[in-house]
Short mmCIF file of C-alpha atoms in Angstrom, two decimals:
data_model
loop_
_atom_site.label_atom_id
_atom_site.label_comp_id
_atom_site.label_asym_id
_atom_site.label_seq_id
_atom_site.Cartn_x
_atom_site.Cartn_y
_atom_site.Cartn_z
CA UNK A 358 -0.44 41.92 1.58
CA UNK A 359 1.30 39.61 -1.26
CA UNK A 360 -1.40 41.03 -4.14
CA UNK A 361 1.04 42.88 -6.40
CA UNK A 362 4.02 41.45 -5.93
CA UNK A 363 5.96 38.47 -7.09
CA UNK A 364 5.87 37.05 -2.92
CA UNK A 365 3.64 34.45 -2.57
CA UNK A 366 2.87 33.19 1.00
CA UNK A 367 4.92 29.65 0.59
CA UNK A 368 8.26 32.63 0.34
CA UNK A 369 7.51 34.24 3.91
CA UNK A 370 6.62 30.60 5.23
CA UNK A 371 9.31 29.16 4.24
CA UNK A 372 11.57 31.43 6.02
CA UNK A 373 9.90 31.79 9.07
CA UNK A 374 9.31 27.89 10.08
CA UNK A 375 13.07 27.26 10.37
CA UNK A 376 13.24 29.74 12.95
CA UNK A 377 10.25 28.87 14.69
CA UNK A 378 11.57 25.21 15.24
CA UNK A 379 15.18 26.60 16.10
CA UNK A 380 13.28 29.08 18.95
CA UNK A 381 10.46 25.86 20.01
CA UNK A 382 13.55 23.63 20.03
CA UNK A 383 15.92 26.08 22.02
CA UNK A 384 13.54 27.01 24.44
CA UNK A 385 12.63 23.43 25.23
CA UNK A 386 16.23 23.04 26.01
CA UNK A 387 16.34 26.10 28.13
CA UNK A 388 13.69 24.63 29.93
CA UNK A 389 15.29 21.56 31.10
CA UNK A 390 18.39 23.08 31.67
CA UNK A 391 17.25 25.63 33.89
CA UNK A 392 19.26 25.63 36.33
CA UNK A 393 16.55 26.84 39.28
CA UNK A 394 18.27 27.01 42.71
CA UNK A 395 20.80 29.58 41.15
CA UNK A 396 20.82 33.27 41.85
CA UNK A 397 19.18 35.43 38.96
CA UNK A 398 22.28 36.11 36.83
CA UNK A 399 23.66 32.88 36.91
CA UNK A 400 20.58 31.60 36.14
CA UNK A 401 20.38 34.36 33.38
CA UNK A 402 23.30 33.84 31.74
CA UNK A 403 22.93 30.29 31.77
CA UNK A 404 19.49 30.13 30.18
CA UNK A 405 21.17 32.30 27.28
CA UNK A 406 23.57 30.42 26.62
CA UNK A 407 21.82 27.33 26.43
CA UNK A 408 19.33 29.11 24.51
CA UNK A 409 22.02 30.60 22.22
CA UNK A 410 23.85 27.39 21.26
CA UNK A 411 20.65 25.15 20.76
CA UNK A 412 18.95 27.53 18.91
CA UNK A 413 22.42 27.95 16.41
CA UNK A 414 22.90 23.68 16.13
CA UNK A 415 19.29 23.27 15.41
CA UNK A 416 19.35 25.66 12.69
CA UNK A 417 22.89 23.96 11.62
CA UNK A 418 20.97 20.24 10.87
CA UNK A 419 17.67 22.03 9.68
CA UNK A 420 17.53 21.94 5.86
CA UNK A 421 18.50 25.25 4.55
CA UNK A 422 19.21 26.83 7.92
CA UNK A 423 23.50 26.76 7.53
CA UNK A 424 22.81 28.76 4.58
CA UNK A 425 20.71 30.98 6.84
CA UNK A 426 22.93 31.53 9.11
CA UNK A 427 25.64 32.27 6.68
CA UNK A 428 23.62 34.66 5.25
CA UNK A 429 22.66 36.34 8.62
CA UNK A 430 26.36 36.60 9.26
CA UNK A 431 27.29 38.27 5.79
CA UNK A 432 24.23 40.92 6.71
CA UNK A 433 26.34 41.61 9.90
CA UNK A 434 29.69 41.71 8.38
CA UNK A 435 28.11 43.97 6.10
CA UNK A 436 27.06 45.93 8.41
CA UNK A 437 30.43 46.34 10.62
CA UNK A 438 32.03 47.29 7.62
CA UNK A 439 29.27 50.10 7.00
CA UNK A 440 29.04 48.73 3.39
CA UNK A 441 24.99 48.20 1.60
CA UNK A 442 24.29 45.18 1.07
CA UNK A 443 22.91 44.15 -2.45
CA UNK A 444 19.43 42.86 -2.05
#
């Protein structure tokens, strides 16, 4: 799928294996902090929230992932605003 263009695999690797740890990471942590005796939404909303705030400090410390992020939240400022963004 990369024959033609200037992508080479190492591009779409290189983006994909900082989320991949963030998501292996996070849900390890959701894991042990399940919290199991809880009702279902309690249990829900504590899961994401775990889940949510390991998965955005793992990608803080992960080489490159701050910028990542930053990025990710200039596509959705962007996209409040209604405003293209400049690929």
């Amino acid at each position: 799928c990369f024959h033609g263009t200037p992508l080479v695999i190492g591009d779409m690797a290189s983006v994909i294996w900082r989320t991949a740890v963030a998501s292996a990471v996070a849900g390890v942590a959701t894991w042990w902090a399940d919290p199991v005796e809880w009702p279902a939404f309690g249990r829900l909303a504590v899961q994401a929230v775990v889940f949510a705030s390991a998965w955005i400090g793992v990608m803080m410390v992960i080489p490159g992932g701050l910028s990542r992020l930053r990025a990710g939240l200039g596509l959705l400022r962007d996209l409040r605003r209604g405003t293209p963004n400049d690929a």
